[in-house]
């Protein structure tokens, strides 16, 4: 058990090294001021569809895995994501707008939404992105990574950030970038100040 933990911590050290190599090639990356806080939180997750969706489950599953395991993502907050067939701590769902609005009074059929343990990614947005990103010519893949990181951020205990006041000018991942960038630059990854988790 202890050896397993040590192994994970060592992996985290390796990731930190890899991050500094990557930032020269990706404008969406911002250097972490404080990375993993020395312990690893394991989050198992499963992937499925909910309601009638047009998006491909396999494409969805693949992008979710790529995003959650990316060295610019929540793993920098010390989270280790493991995909399981079923019974995960977190359910990542490609969902129809109707299913999302039915999930909670706080959810809208126009947006993605998280009602723990369910992370609902809106099928319409998955296929079409958001005006805020499309107007700037940001790729659909980047929009998808942003929305997955934003909703998983809710699962990890984050609420919204409502203002763009960052040194980098990049939008916090917990800003609702789908509804408007509020003067920020689009950003698909958590900022250094957002690298924490709560209530897991
Ligand atoms: Zn949100």
GROMACS .gro file of C-alpha atoms in nm, residues 50 53-54 60 93-115 118-133 143-144 146-148 150-152 154 160 173-182:
model
   63
   50UNK     CA    1  -2.805   0.913  -2.106
   53UNK     CA    2  -2.785   1.134  -2.811
   54UNK     CA    3  -2.633   1.185  -3.156
   60UNK     CA    4  -1.671   1.066  -2.611
   93UNK     CA    5  -2.243   1.093  -1.926
   94UNK     CA    6  -2.298   1.217  -2.278
   95UNK     CA    7  -2.656   1.327  -2.221
   96UNK     CA    8  -2.952   1.460  -2.412
   97UNK     CA    9  -3.064   1.815  -2.323
   98UNK     CA   10  -3.394   1.674  -2.191
   99UNK     CA   11  -3.216   1.439  -1.950
  100UNK     CA   12  -2.998   1.723  -1.824
  101UNK     CA   13  -3.285   1.961  -1.752
  102UNK     CA   14  -3.468   1.676  -1.576
  103UNK     CA   15  -3.166   1.601  -1.355
  104UNK     CA   16  -3.197   1.907  -1.133
  105UNK     CA   17  -3.373   2.243  -1.115
  106UNK     CA   18  -3.024   2.394  -1.129
  107UNK     CA   19  -2.952   2.243  -1.472
  108UNK     CA   20  -3.048   2.385  -1.810
  109UNK     CA   21  -3.108   2.200  -2.134
  110UNK     CA   22  -2.874   2.453  -2.300
  111UNK     CA   23  -2.570   2.367  -2.087
  112UNK     CA   24  -2.375   2.079  -1.942
  113UNK     CA   25  -2.427   2.020  -1.570
  114UNK     CA   26  -2.296   1.820  -1.276
  115UNK     CA   27  -2.517   1.665  -1.013
  118UNK     CA   28  -2.321   1.243  -1.241
  119UNK     CA   29  -2.127   1.465  -1.481
  120UNK     CA   30  -2.360   1.545  -1.772
  121UNK     CA   31  -2.206   1.669  -2.095
  122UNK     CA   32  -2.472   1.822  -2.317
  123UNK     CA   33  -2.497   1.636  -2.649
  124UNK     CA   34  -2.591   1.955  -2.839
  125UNK     CA   35  -2.285   2.137  -2.707
  126UNK     CA   36  -2.066   1.835  -2.761
  127UNK     CA   37  -2.155   1.843  -3.130
  128UNK     CA   38  -2.179   2.218  -3.181
  129UNK     CA   39  -1.957   2.386  -2.921
  130UNK     CA   40  -2.054   2.727  -2.785
  131UNK     CA   41  -2.089   3.065  -2.956
  132UNK     CA   42  -1.821   3.204  -2.724
  133UNK     CA   43  -1.563   2.956  -2.853
  143UNK     CA   44  -1.416   2.326  -2.644
  144UNK     CA   45  -1.484   1.963  -2.554
  146UNK     CA   46  -1.276   2.267  -2.161
  147UNK     CA   47  -1.628   2.150  -2.088
  148UNK     CA   48  -1.511   1.812  -1.955
  150UNK     CA   49  -1.514   2.238  -1.612
  151UNK     CA   50  -1.779   1.981  -1.521
  152UNK     CA   51  -1.529   1.744  -1.359
  154UNK     CA   52  -1.762   2.065  -1.011
  160UNK     CA   53  -1.803   2.891  -1.038
  173UNK     CA   54  -1.157   2.664  -1.594
  174UNK     CA   55  -1.440   2.731  -1.346
  175UNK     CA   56  -1.551   3.045  -1.529
  176UNK     CA   57  -1.861   2.959  -1.733
  177UNK     CA   58  -1.680   2.997  -2.063
  178UNK     CA   59  -1.970   2.841  -2.254
  179UNK     CA   60  -2.187   3.143  -2.183
  180UNK     CA   61  -1.921   3.411  -2.238
  181UNK     CA   62  -1.553   3.475  -2.177
  182UNK     CA   63  -1.594   3.807  -1.987
   0.00000   0.00000   0.00000
